[in-house]
Amino acid sequence: MRDLDPSVDLYSQPQTVRRGRRGVTPAVLALPLLAVAGILGVAWTFGVEDACGGPVPGCGSLRNAGDIPVTVRAVIDQPDTETLVGGGARALLGGWSNGVRVDRGQCLTVEGGPFWDTLTVIDRTTEATGVWHPVDDWGARVQLHDRPCPESS
């Protein structure tokens, strides 16, 4: 092959071709995760301009875990909006502040907070009037009773 014109025999020598790594590198996974964490961190720190003013967009949802319908009030501006949420049903909360009605002679248990693990008991069984109990921006799981509150374990 040495007698050929050099312009014809450009690639006659075997060459090693190096190929890129096959598989996923840590950077391919880490960069998108860092970007999402950064966006959520900024939103958490500075807040998001939403109707409820909380750290996450939206006002959460309310789940009626009991059999008795509950009245939910959403304060938007004027007038207030009241909605009846049946037993076992869910409702999206949409006001500047939201509340659940507890009438006299009733007891309300509320599991609220980010993981719905903060238990609040509003016992109006011995009171002469009812109250509105506020629901935070995370929403809540509620259960209304027409008797004294059950003992928590």
PDB file of C-alpha atoms in Angstrom:
ATOM      1  CA  MET A   1       0.000   0.000   0.000  1.00  0.00           C
ATOM      2  CA  ARG A   2       2.966   2.242   0.133  1.00  0.00           C
ATOM      3  CA  ASP A   3       2.942   2.630  -3.631  1.00  0.00           C
ATOM      4  CA  LEU A   4      -0.457   4.385  -3.623  1.00  0.00           C
ATOM      5  CA  ASP A   5      -0.821   8.072  -3.853  1.00  0.00           C
ATOM      6  CA  PRO A   6      -0.959   9.483  -0.283  1.00  0.00           C
ATOM      7  CA  SER A   7      -4.139  11.415  -1.058  1.00  0.00           C
ATOM      8  CA  VAL A   8      -5.963   8.149  -1.835  1.00  0.00           C
ATOM      9  CA  ASP A   9      -4.719   6.261   1.238  1.00  0.00           C
ATOM     10  CA  LEU A  10      -5.719   8.714   3.976  1.00  0.00           C
ATOM     11  CA  TYR A  11      -7.290   6.242   6.401  1.00  0.00           C
ATOM     12  CA  SER A  12      -5.349   3.063   5.760  1.00  0.00           C
ATOM     13  CA  GLN A  13      -3.918   2.875   9.286  1.00  0.00           C
ATOM     14  CA  PRO A  14      -6.254   1.378  11.920  1.00  0.00           C
ATOM     15  CA  GLN A  15      -7.365   3.955  14.439  1.00  0.00           C
ATOM     16  CA  THR A  16      -8.911   3.537  17.834  1.00  0.00           C
ATOM     17  CA  VAL A  17     -12.255   5.242  18.158  1.00  0.00           C
ATOM     18  CA  ARG A  18     -13.165   6.383  21.606  1.00  0.00           C
ATOM     19  CA  ARG A  19     -16.838   6.320  22.449  1.00  0.00           C
ATOM     20  CA  GLY A  20     -18.583   8.163  25.224  1.00  0.00           C
ATOM     21  CA  ARG A  21     -19.706   6.425  28.366  1.00  0.00           C
ATOM     22  CA  ARG A  22     -22.920   4.547  28.140  1.00  0.00           C
ATOM     23  CA  GLY A  23     -25.278   5.073  31.032  1.00  0.00           C
ATOM     24  CA  VAL A  24     -26.460   7.965  33.100  1.00  0.00           C
ATOM     25  CA  THR A  25     -23.964  10.245  34.742  1.00  0.00           C
ATOM     26  CA  PRO A  26     -24.762  11.792  38.115  1.00  0.00           C
ATOM     27  CA  ALA A  27     -24.756  15.269  36.586  1.00  0.00           C
ATOM     28  CA  VAL A  28     -27.609  14.386  34.227  1.00  0.00           C
ATOM     29  CA  LEU A  29     -29.774  13.504  37.229  1.00  0.00           C
ATOM     30  CA  ALA A  30     -28.470  16.079  39.698  1.00  0.00           C
ATOM     31  CA  LEU A  31     -28.814  19.230  37.585  1.00  0.00           C
ATOM     32  CA  PRO A  32     -32.590  19.007  36.991  1.00  0.00           C
ATOM     33  CA  LEU A  33     -33.154  18.082  40.641  1.00  0.00           C
ATOM     34  CA  LEU A  34     -31.124  21.077  41.777  1.00  0.00           C
ATOM     35  CA  ALA A  35     -33.066  23.349  39.440  1.00  0.00           C
ATOM     36  CA  VAL A  36     -36.426  22.161  40.792  1.00  0.00           C
ATOM     37  CA  ALA A  37     -35.206  22.441  44.392  1.00  0.00           C
ATOM     38  CA  GLY A  38     -33.988  25.977  43.702  1.00  0.00           C
ATOM     39  CA  ILE A  39     -37.292  27.068  42.194  1.00  0.00           C
ATOM     40  CA  LEU A  40     -39.255  25.607  45.106  1.00  0.00           C
ATOM     41  CA  GLY A  41     -36.847  27.184  47.590  1.00  0.00           C
ATOM     42  CA  VAL A  42     -37.247  30.626  46.059  1.00  0.00           C
ATOM     43  CA  ALA A  43     -41.045  30.272  45.968  1.00  0.00           C
ATOM     44  CA  TRP A  44     -41.050  29.155  49.608  1.00  0.00           C
ATOM     45  CA  THR A  45     -38.759  31.984  50.728  1.00  0.00           C
ATOM     46  CA  PHE A  46     -40.388  34.864  48.894  1.00  0.00           C
ATOM     47  CA  GLY A  47     -43.944  33.552  48.781  1.00  0.00           C
ATOM     48  CA  VAL A  48     -46.159  33.262  45.782  1.00  0.00           C
ATOM     49  CA  GLU A  49     -48.751  35.886  44.946  1.00  0.00           C
ATOM     50  CA  ASP A  50     -51.880  33.802  45.171  1.00  0.00           C
ATOM     51  CA  ALA A  51     -55.327  34.419  46.577  1.00  0.00           C
ATOM     52  CA  CYS A  52     -54.526  32.747  49.880  1.00  0.00           C
ATOM     53  CA  GLY A  53     -51.094  34.260  50.495  1.00  0.00           C
ATOM     54  CA  GLY A  54     -49.499  31.006  51.616  1.00  0.00           C
ATOM     55  CA  PRO A  55     -46.204  29.424  50.652  1.00  0.00           C
ATOM     56  CA  VAL A  56     -47.748  27.182  48.012  1.00  0.00           C
ATOM     57  CA  PRO A  57     -50.046  28.219  45.169  1.00  0.00           C
ATOM     58  CA  GLY A  58     -53.713  27.578  45.853  1.00  0.00           C
ATOM     59  CA  CYS A  59     -55.685  27.354  49.023  1.00  0.00           C
ATOM     60  CA  GLY A  60     -55.649  23.625  49.569  1.00  0.00           C
ATOM     61  CA  SER A  61     -58.621  21.332  49.689  1.00  0.00           C
ATOM     62  CA  LEU A  62     -61.045  20.241  52.346  1.00  0.00           C
ATOM     63  CA  ARG A  63     -62.107  16.642  52.828  1.00  0.00           C
ATOM     64  CA  ASN A  64     -65.171  15.859  54.913  1.00  0.00           C
ATOM     65  CA  ALA A  65     -64.223  12.524  56.507  1.00  0.00           C
ATOM     66  CA  GLY A  66     -67.492  12.262  58.434  1.00  0.00           C
ATOM     67  CA  ASP A  67     -71.118  11.601  57.614  1.00  0.00           C
ATOM     68  CA  ILE A  68     -72.523  15.008  58.611  1.00  0.00           C
ATOM     69  CA  PRO A  69     -72.290  17.768  55.948  1.00  0.00           C
ATOM     70  CA  VAL A  70     -70.095  20.755  56.903  1.00  0.00           C
ATOM     71  CA  THR A  71     -70.522  24.384  55.909  1.00  0.00           C
ATOM     72  CA  VAL A  72     -67.386  25.980  54.466  1.00  0.00           C
ATOM     73  CA  ARG A  73     -67.076  29.752  54.158  1.00  0.00           C
ATOM     74  CA  ALA A  74     -64.644  31.361  51.749  1.00  0.00           C
ATOM     75  CA  VAL A  75     -63.948  35.044  52.359  1.00  0.00           C
ATOM     76  CA  ILE A  76     -62.878  36.485  49.024  1.00  0.00           C
ATOM     77  CA  ASP A  77     -63.709  40.191  49.275  1.00  0.00           C
ATOM     78  CA  GLN A  78     -67.400  40.831  49.674  1.00  0.00           C
ATOM     79  CA  PRO A  79     -69.705  38.920  50.012  1.00  0.00           C
ATOM     80  CA  ASP A  80     -68.652  35.677  51.702  1.00  0.00           C
ATOM     81  CA  THR A  81     -69.364  32.439  49.869  1.00  0.00           C
ATOM     82  CA  GLU A  82     -70.726  29.481  51.801  1.00  0.00           C
ATOM     83  CA  THR A  83     -70.687  25.930  50.475  1.00  0.00           C
ATOM     84  CA  LEU A  84     -72.115  22.740  51.950  1.00  0.00           C
ATOM     85  CA  VAL A  85     -69.692  19.793  51.675  1.00  0.00           C
ATOM     86  CA  GLY A  86     -71.413  16.434  52.078  1.00  0.00           C
ATOM     87  CA  GLY A  87     -70.075  13.461  54.007  1.00  0.00           C
ATOM     88  CA  GLY A  88     -67.132  11.803  52.276  1.00  0.00           C
ATOM     89  CA  ALA A  89     -66.858  14.638  49.735  1.00  0.00           C
ATOM     90  CA  ARG A  90     -64.004  17.014  48.886  1.00  0.00           C
ATOM     91  CA  ALA A  91     -64.003  20.713  48.049  1.00  0.00           C
ATOM     92  CA  LEU A  92     -61.325  23.094  46.814  1.00  0.00           C
ATOM     93  CA  LEU A  93     -60.812  26.126  49.029  1.00  0.00           C
ATOM     94  CA  GLY A  94     -60.643  29.426  47.230  1.00  0.00           C
ATOM     95  CA  GLY A  95     -60.905  32.430  49.527  1.00  0.00           C
ATOM     96  CA  TRP A  96     -58.499  34.843  51.171  1.00  0.00           C
ATOM     97  CA  SER A  97     -59.421  32.990  54.331  1.00  0.00           C
ATOM     98  CA  ASN A  98     -61.494  29.857  54.728  1.00  0.00           C
ATOM     99  CA  GLY A  99     -63.449  28.495  57.657  1.00  0.00           C
ATOM    100  CA  VAL A 100     -65.667  25.621  58.752  1.00  0.00           C
ATOM    101  CA  ARG A 101     -68.845  26.196  60.780  1.00  0.00           C
ATOM    102  CA  VAL A 102     -69.258  24.429  64.143  1.00  0.00           C
ATOM    103  CA  ASP A 103     -72.742  25.007  65.577  1.00  0.00           C
ATOM    104  CA  ARG A 104     -73.639  24.793  69.242  1.00  0.00           C
ATOM    105  CA  GLY A 105     -73.977  21.211  70.420  1.00  0.00           C
ATOM    106  CA  GLN A 106     -71.422  19.978  67.854  1.00  0.00           C
ATOM    107  CA  CYS A 107     -67.797  18.938  67.877  1.00  0.00           C
ATOM    108  CA  LEU A 108     -65.357  19.320  64.981  1.00  0.00           C
ATOM    109  CA  THR A 109     -62.033  17.540  64.575  1.00  0.00           C
ATOM    110  CA  VAL A 110     -59.638  19.107  62.073  1.00  0.00           C
ATOM    111  CA  GLU A 111     -56.474  17.511  60.740  1.00  0.00           C
ATOM    112  CA  GLY A 112     -54.577  20.351  59.079  1.00  0.00           C
ATOM    113  CA  GLY A 113     -51.083  21.519  58.251  1.00  0.00           C
ATOM    114  CA  PRO A 114     -48.818  20.483  55.393  1.00  0.00           C
ATOM    115  CA  PHE A 115     -49.264  16.746  56.008  1.00  0.00           C
ATOM    116  CA  TRP A 116     -52.721  16.963  57.636  1.00  0.00           C
ATOM    117  CA  ASP A 117     -51.127  15.717  60.843  1.00  0.00           C
ATOM    118  CA  THR A 118     -51.942  18.662  63.143  1.00  0.00           C
ATOM    119  CA  LEU A 119     -55.071  17.727  65.103  1.00  0.00           C
ATOM    120  CA  THR A 120     -57.386  20.463  66.402  1.00  0.00           C
ATOM    121  CA  VAL A 121     -60.586  19.736  68.315  1.00  0.00           C
ATOM    122  CA  ILE A 122     -63.338  22.377  68.557  1.00  0.00           C
ATOM    123  CA  ASP A 123     -65.908  21.241  71.124  1.00  0.00           C
ATOM    124  CA  ARG A 124     -69.085  23.361  71.168  1.00  0.00           C
ATOM    125  CA  THR A 125     -71.298  20.740  72.875  1.00  0.00           C
ATOM    126  CA  THR A 126     -71.623  22.793  76.067  1.00  0.00           C
ATOM    127  CA  GLU A 127     -71.554  26.236  74.436  1.00  0.00           C
ATOM    128  CA  ALA A 128     -74.544  28.426  73.595  1.00  0.00           C
ATOM    129  CA  THR A 129     -73.225  29.640  70.232  1.00  0.00           C
ATOM    130  CA  GLY A 130     -71.434  28.293  67.199  1.00  0.00           C
ATOM    131  CA  VAL A 131     -68.119  29.471  65.715  1.00  0.00           C
ATOM    132  CA  TRP A 132     -66.240  29.553  62.443  1.00  0.00           C
ATOM    133  CA  HIS A 133     -62.966  27.638  62.664  1.00  0.00           C
ATOM    134  CA  PRO A 134     -60.286  28.857  60.209  1.00  0.00           C
ATOM    135  CA  VAL A 135     -58.668  26.446  57.763  1.00  0.00           C
ATOM    136  CA  ASP A 136     -55.083  27.207  56.718  1.00  0.00           C
ATOM    137  CA  ASP A 137     -53.755  27.303  53.150  1.00  0.00           C
ATOM    138  CA  TRP A 138     -52.777  23.625  53.286  1.00  0.00           C
ATOM    139  CA  GLY A 139     -56.420  22.589  53.587  1.00  0.00           C
ATOM    140  CA  ALA A 140     -57.740  20.028  56.043  1.00  0.00           C
ATOM    141  CA  ARG A 141     -59.534  16.787  56.724  1.00  0.00           C
ATOM    142  CA  VAL A 142     -62.543  17.499  58.958  1.00  0.00           C
ATOM    143  CA  GLN A 143     -65.126  15.443  60.793  1.00  0.00           C
ATOM    144  CA  LEU A 144     -68.226  16.925  62.411  1.00  0.00           C
ATOM    145  CA  HIS A 145     -70.073  15.221  65.294  1.00  0.00           C
ATOM    146  CA  ASP A 146     -73.492  15.969  66.832  1.00  0.00           C
ATOM    147  CA  ARG A 147     -72.199  14.738  70.192  1.00  0.00           C
ATOM    148  CA  PRO A 148     -69.127  15.269  72.373  1.00  0.00           C
ATOM    149  CA  CYS A 149     -65.787  14.732  70.662  1.00  0.00           C
ATOM    150  CA  PRO A 150     -64.419  11.204  70.612  1.00  0.00           C
ATOM    151  CA  GLU A 151     -61.390  10.551  72.780  1.00  0.00           C
ATOM    152  CA  SER A 152     -58.162  10.800  70.818  1.00  0.00           C
ATOM    153  CA  SER A 153     -55.700   7.971  71.154  1.00  0.00           C
TER     154      SER A 153
END
